[in-house]
Coordinates of N, CA, C and O in Angstrom, one line a residue:
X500 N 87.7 123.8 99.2 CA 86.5 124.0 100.0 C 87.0 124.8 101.2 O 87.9 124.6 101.9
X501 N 86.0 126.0 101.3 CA 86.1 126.8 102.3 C 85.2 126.8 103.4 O 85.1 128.0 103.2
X502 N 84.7 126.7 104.0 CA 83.7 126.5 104.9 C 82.5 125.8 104.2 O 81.6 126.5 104.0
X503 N 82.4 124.5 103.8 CA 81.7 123.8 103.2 C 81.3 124.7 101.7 O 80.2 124.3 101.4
X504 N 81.8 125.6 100.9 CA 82.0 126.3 99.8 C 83.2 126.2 99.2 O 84.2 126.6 99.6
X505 N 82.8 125.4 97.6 CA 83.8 125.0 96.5 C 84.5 126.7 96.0 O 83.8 127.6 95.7
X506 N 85.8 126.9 96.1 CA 86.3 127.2 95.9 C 86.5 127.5 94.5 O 85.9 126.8 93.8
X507 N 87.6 128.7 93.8 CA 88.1 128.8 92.6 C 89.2 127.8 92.6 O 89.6 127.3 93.7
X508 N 89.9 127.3 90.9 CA 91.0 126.4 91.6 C 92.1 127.2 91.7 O 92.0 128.3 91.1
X509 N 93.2 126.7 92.3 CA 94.2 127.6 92.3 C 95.2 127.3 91.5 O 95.0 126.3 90.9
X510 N 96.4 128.0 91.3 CA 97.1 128.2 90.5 C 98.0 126.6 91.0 O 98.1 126.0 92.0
X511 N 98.5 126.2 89.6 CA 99.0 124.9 90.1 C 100.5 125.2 90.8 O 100.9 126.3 90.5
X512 N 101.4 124.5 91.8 CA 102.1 124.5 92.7 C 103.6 123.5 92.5 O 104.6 123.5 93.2
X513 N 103.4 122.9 91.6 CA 104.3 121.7 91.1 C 104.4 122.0 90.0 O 103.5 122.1 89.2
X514 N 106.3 122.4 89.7 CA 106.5 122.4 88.4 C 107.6 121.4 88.7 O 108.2 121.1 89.8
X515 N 107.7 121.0 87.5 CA 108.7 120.3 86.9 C 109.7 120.8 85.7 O 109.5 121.0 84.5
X516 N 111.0 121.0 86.5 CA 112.0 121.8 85.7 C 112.8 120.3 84.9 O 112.6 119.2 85.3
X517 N 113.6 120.5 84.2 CA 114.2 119.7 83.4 C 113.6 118.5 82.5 O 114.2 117.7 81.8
X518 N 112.6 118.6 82.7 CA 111.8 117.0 82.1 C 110.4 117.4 83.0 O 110.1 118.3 83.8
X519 N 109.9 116.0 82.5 CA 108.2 115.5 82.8 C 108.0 114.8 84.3 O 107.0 114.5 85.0
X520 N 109.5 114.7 84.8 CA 109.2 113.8 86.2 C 109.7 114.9 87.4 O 110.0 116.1 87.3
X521 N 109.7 114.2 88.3 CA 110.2 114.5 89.7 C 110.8 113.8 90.3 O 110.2 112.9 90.9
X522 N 112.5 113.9 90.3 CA 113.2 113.0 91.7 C 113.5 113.3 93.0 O 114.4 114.1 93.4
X523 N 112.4 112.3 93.8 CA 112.1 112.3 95.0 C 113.7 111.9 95.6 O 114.4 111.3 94.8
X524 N 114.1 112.0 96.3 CA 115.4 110.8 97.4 C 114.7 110.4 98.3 O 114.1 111.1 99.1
X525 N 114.5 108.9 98.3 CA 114.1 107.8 99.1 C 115.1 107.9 100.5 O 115.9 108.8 100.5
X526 N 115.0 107.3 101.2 CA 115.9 106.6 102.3 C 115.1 105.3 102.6 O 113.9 105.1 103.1
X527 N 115.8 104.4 102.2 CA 115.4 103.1 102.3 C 116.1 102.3 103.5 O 117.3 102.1 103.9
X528 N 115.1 101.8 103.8 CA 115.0 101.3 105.4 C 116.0 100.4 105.6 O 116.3 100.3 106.8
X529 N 116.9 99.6 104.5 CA 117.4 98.8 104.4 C 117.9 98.3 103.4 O 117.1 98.4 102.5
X530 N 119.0 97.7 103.1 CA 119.6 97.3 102.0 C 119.0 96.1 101.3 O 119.3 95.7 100.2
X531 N 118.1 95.4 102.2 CA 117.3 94.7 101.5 C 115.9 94.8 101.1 O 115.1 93.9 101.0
X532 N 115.5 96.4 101.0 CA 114.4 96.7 100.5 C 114.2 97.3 99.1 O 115.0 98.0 98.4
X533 N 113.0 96.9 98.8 CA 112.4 97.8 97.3 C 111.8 98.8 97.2 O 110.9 98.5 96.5
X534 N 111.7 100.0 97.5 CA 110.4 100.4 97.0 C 109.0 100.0 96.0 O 109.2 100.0 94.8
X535 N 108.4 99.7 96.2 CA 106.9 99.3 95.3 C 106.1 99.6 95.3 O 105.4 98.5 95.4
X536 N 105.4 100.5 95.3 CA 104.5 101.4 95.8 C 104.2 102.6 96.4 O 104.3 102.6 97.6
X537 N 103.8 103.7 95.8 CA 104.3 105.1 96.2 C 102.8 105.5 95.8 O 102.3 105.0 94.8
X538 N 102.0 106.5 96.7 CA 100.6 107.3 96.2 C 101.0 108.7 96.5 O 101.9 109.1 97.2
X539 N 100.3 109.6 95.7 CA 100.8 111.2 96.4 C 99.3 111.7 97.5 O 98.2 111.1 97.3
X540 N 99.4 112.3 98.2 CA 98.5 113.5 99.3 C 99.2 114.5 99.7 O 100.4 114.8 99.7
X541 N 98.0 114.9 100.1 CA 98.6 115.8 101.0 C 98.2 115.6 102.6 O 97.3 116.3 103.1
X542 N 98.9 114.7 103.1 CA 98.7 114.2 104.5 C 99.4 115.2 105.5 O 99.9 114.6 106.5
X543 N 99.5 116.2 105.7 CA 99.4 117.3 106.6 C 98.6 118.4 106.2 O 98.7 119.4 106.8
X544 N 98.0 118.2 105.5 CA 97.0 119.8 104.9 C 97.4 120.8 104.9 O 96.6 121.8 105.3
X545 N 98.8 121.1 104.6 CA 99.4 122.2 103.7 C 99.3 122.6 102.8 O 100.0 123.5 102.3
X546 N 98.0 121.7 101.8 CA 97.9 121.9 100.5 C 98.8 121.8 99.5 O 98.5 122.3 98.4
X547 N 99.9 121.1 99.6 CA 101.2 120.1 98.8 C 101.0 119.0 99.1 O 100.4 118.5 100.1
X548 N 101.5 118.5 98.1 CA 101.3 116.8 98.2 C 102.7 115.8 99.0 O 103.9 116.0 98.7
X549 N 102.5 115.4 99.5 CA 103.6 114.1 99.6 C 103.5 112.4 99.2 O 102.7 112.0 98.4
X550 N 104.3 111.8 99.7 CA 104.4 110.5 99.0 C 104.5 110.0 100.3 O 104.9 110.5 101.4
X551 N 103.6 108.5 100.0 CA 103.7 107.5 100.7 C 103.9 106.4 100.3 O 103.1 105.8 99.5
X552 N 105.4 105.8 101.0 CA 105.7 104.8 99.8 C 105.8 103.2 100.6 O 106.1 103.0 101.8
X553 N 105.5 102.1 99.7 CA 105.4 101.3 100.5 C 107.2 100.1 100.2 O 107.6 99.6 99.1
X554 N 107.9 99.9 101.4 CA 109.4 99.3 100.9 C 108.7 97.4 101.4 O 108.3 97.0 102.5
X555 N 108.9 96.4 100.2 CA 108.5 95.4 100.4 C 110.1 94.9 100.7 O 111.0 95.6 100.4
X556 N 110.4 93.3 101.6 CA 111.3 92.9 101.5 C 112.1 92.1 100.3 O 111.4 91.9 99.3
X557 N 113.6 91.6 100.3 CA 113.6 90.9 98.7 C 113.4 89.7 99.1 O 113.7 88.8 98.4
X558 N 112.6 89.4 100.5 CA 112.4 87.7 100.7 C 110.7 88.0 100.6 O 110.1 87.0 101.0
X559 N 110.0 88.8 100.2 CA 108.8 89.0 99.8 C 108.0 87.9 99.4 O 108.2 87.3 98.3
X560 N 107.0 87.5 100.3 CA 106.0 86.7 99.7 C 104.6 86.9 100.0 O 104.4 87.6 101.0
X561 N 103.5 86.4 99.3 CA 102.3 87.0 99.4 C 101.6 85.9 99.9 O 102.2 84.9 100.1
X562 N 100.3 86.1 100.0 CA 99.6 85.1 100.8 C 99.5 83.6 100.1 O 98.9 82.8 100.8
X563 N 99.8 83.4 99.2 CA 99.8 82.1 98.6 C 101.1 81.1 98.9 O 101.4 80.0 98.5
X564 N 101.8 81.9 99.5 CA 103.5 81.5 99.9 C 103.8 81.3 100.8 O 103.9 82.4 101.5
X565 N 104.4 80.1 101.5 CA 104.3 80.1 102.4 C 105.5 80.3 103.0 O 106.2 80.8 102.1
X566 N 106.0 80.2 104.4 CA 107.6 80.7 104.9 C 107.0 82.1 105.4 O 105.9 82.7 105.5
X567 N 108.5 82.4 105.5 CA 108.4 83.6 106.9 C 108.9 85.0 105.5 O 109.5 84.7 104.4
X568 N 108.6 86.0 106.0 CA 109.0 87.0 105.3 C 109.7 88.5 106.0 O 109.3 88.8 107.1
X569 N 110.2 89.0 105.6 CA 110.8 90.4 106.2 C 109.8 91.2 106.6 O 108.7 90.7 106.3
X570 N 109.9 92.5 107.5 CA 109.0 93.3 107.7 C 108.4 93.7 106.1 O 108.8 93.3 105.1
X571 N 107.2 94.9 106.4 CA 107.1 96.1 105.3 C 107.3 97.2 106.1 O 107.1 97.3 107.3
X572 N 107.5 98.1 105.1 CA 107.3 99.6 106.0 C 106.8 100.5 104.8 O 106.8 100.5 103.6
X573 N 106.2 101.6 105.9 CA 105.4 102.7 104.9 C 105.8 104.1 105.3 O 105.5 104.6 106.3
X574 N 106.8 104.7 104.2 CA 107.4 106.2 105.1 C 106.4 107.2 104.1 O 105.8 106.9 103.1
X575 N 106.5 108.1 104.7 CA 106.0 109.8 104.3 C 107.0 110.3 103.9 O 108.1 110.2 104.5
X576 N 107.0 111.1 102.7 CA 107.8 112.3 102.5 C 107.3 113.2 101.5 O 106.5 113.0 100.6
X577 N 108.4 114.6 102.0 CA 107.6 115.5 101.4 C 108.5 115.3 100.1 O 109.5 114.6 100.1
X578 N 107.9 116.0 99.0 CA 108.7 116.1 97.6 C 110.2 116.2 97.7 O 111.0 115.6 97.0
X579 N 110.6 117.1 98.7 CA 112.5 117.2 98.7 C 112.7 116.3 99.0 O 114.0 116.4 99.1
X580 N 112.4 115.1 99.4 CA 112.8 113.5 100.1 C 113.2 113.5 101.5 O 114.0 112.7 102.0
X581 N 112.4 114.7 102.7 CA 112.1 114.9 103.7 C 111.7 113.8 104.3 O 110.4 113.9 104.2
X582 N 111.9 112.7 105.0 CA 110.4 111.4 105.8 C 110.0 112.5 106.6 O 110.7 113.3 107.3
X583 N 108.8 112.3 106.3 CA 107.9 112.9 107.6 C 107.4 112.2 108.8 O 106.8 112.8 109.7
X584 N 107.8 110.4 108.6 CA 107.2 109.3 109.0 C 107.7 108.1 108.7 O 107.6 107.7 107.5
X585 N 108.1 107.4 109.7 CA 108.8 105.6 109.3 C 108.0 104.9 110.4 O 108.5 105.1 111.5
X586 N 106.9 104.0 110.5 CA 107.0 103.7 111.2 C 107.8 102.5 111.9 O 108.9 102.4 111.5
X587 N 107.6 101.7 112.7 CA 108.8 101.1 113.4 C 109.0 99.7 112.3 O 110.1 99.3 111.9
X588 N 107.7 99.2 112.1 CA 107.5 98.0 110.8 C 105.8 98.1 111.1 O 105.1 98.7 111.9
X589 N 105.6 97.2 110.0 CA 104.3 96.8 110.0 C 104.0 95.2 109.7 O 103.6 94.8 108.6
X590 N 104.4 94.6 110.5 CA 104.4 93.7 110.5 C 103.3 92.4 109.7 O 103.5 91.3 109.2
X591 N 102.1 93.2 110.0 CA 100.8 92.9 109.5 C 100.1 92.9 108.2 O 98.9 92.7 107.9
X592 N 101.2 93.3 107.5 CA 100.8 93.5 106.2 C 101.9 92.6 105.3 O 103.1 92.5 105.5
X593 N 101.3 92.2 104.6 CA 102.2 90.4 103.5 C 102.3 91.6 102.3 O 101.4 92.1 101.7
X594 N 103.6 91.9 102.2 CA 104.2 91.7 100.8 C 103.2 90.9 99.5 O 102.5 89.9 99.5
X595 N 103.5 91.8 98.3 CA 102.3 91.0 97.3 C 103.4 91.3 96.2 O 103.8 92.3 95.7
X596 N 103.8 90.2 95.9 CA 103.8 89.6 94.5 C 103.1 90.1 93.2 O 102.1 90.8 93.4
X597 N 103.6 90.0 91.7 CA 103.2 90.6 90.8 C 102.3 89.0 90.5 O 102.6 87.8 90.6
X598 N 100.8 89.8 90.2 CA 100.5 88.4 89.6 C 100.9 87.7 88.0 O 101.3 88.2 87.0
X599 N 100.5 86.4 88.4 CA 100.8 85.5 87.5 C 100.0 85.3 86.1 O 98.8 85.5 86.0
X600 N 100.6 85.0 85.4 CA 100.2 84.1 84.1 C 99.1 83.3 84.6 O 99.4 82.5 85.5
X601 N 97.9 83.2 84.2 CA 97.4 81.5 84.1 C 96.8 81.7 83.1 O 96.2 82.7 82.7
X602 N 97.1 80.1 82.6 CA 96.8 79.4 81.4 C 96.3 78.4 81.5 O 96.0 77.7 80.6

C-alpha cells in the first residue's frame, strides 16, 4: 500500500540457501530458558520481517498451577539473530503449558 493504493507485489526478499529453513541465533536470556514461541513481522517497517520470540521458564506453569514461576521474556530479532529488543521481564504473563489429554 502506497498512499491508501494496493500496490504490485514485489519481488520476494528471503531466500533460503542450503535447505527449506532459516537459522536464526537466539540469545537466550538464561540458561534456564526455552524458546516457545516465535511469530515473524516486520516490526520496524523496513519491509523485512523479524521474529518475536517468546523464552518460557523450565519452572513454567500455567494458570491451573499453582506456585511461583520464573519470569517470561519476549526479544525481537532481525533474521541474522540481531535483538532488536529484550525487554527487562514480563512479569505479567504465565507461562502456558502444552495441553492435556482428557479422557
Amino acid at each position: 500500500m502506497v498512499d491508501g493504493a494496493e500496490q504490485a507485489a514485489s519481488a520476494p526478499s528471503l531466500r533460503f540457501t542450503g535447505g527449506n529453513h532459516l537459522d536464526v541465533p537466539l540469545s537466550r536470556p538464561g540458561s534456564a530458558y526455552t524458546p516457545v514461541e516465535a511469530s515473524p513481522g516486520d516490526l520496524d517497517g523496513d519491509g523485512r520481517y523479524e521474529l518475536v520470540v517468546k523464552w518460557d521458564p523450565d519452572n513454567a506453569k500455567d494458570n491451573s498451577q499453582s506456585g511461583t514461576t520464573g519470569n517470561v521474556y519476549i526479544d525481537a530479532y532481525r533474521l541474522s539473530g540481531h535483538v532488536l529488543s529484550r525487554p527487562v521481564r514480563v512479569s505479567a504473563v504465565r507461562p502456558r503449558t502444552p495441553a492435556r489429554s482428557r479422557r
